[in-house]
Amino acid sequence: MSKHAVKYWNVLSESSRNRWKALEQTNGMIEQVTLSKDDATGEYTRLTRFKSGADTSSFGSDHHPHPEEVFIISGRLYDQTNKAWLEQGHYASRSPGEVHGPFFCEQECIVLEISTSKTL
């Protein structure tokens, strides 16, 4: 099976604004939009927008059993576990189980996330 997606659309246009969903318990400071998803494997590609001042400290750090790639499209984000600013153009390839976050954002930041299959 393959990921299902809308083939062509401008996710950052005003007409696509309603596709972004605020994450629960973030007071609208963090939003996500799924670009593609494979329901059978759990693979997904999505964008996450951290608004200026977003802070995920209350959620703690995170890890998951599948690999993940992230690319900073715009802005910058501080990863407290890795004690590093991830800025526009930064790429990270996280191994299964790799701890990351919590994150702090002092200016709006958009992150591309690609999560590969949990079953690979």
XYZ file of C-alpha atoms in Angstrom:
120
model
C 0.000 0.000 0.000
C 1.185 3.559 -0.537
C 0.662 6.860 1.162
C -2.494 8.692 0.226
C -2.193 12.407 -0.377
C -3.612 15.357 -2.253
C -1.264 15.485 -5.220
C -0.893 19.225 -5.763
C -1.730 22.013 -3.346
C -0.075 24.931 -1.630
C -0.143 24.015 2.039
C 1.090 27.486 3.058
C -1.558 29.443 1.139
C -4.385 31.191 2.957
C -6.885 28.931 1.200
C -5.292 25.918 2.938
C -5.412 27.500 6.409
C -8.354 25.324 7.493
C -6.322 22.132 6.950
C -3.950 22.958 9.814
C -5.052 21.485 13.155
C -3.931 22.798 16.534
C -2.415 20.170 18.798
C -4.354 19.572 21.980
C -3.071 21.250 25.120
C -0.915 23.762 23.204
C -3.334 26.724 23.248
C -3.017 26.921 19.471
C 0.743 27.478 19.678
C 1.522 24.314 17.685
C -0.318 23.235 14.540
C 0.107 20.315 12.176
C -1.057 19.367 8.722
C -0.638 15.877 7.283
C 0.659 15.895 3.720
C 0.481 12.152 3.160
C -0.212 9.032 5.186
C -0.216 5.278 4.746
C -2.901 3.885 7.037
C -1.546 0.333 6.750
C 2.041 1.068 7.853
C 1.593 4.299 9.806
C 4.084 6.155 7.605
C 3.373 9.878 7.324
C 4.724 13.147 6.045
C 3.538 16.285 7.792
C 4.330 19.870 8.597
C 4.394 21.196 12.136
C 4.197 24.927 12.799
C 5.514 26.194 16.139
C 4.309 29.732 16.753
C 6.555 32.295 18.387
C 6.832 31.471 22.091
C 5.756 27.823 21.742
C 7.252 25.657 24.473
C 6.704 21.903 24.833
C 8.458 21.594 28.222
C 5.211 20.487 29.856
C 5.150 17.441 27.538
C 8.746 16.455 28.296
C 10.993 14.724 25.806
C 9.764 12.247 23.201
C 10.890 9.083 21.428
C 9.194 6.520 19.209
C 9.876 3.033 17.851
C 10.274 4.170 14.238
C 12.820 6.283 12.358
C 11.990 9.918 11.697
C 13.485 12.608 9.512
C 12.990 16.309 10.142
C 13.880 19.349 8.068
C 13.549 22.933 9.288
C 11.818 24.878 6.524
C 11.765 28.246 8.276
C 12.530 29.779 11.634
C 14.408 28.016 14.410
C 13.621 25.608 17.202
C 15.599 24.724 20.329
C 15.871 21.002 21.157
C 16.442 20.857 24.925
C 17.605 17.206 24.987
C 20.273 17.798 22.352
C 21.028 21.343 23.571
C 20.958 22.625 20.002
C 19.189 25.215 17.899
C 17.755 23.689 14.741
C 17.582 26.507 12.224
C 16.291 26.935 8.684
C 18.008 24.330 6.524
C 18.869 21.929 9.359
C 18.135 18.248 8.741
C 18.008 15.489 11.343
C 17.645 11.745 10.896
C 16.446 10.210 14.142
C 16.953 6.522 14.829
C 14.206 4.460 16.473
C 14.120 5.269 20.183
C 16.195 8.455 19.872
C 15.138 10.980 22.508
C 14.407 14.543 21.360
C 12.666 17.622 22.696
C 11.147 19.264 24.524
C 11.274 22.198 22.146
C 11.201 25.962 22.518
C 10.540 28.377 19.683
C 11.321 32.093 19.911
C 10.110 32.843 16.377
C 7.661 30.951 14.180
C 9.169 27.726 12.866
C 7.875 25.267 10.268
C 9.224 21.713 10.361
C 8.817 18.959 7.759
C 8.532 15.536 9.434
C 8.815 12.213 7.617
C 8.096 9.120 9.679
C 8.901 5.792 8.095
C 7.127 2.536 8.664
C 6.969 1.026 12.085
C 6.961 -2.372 10.402
C 10.170 -2.082 8.349
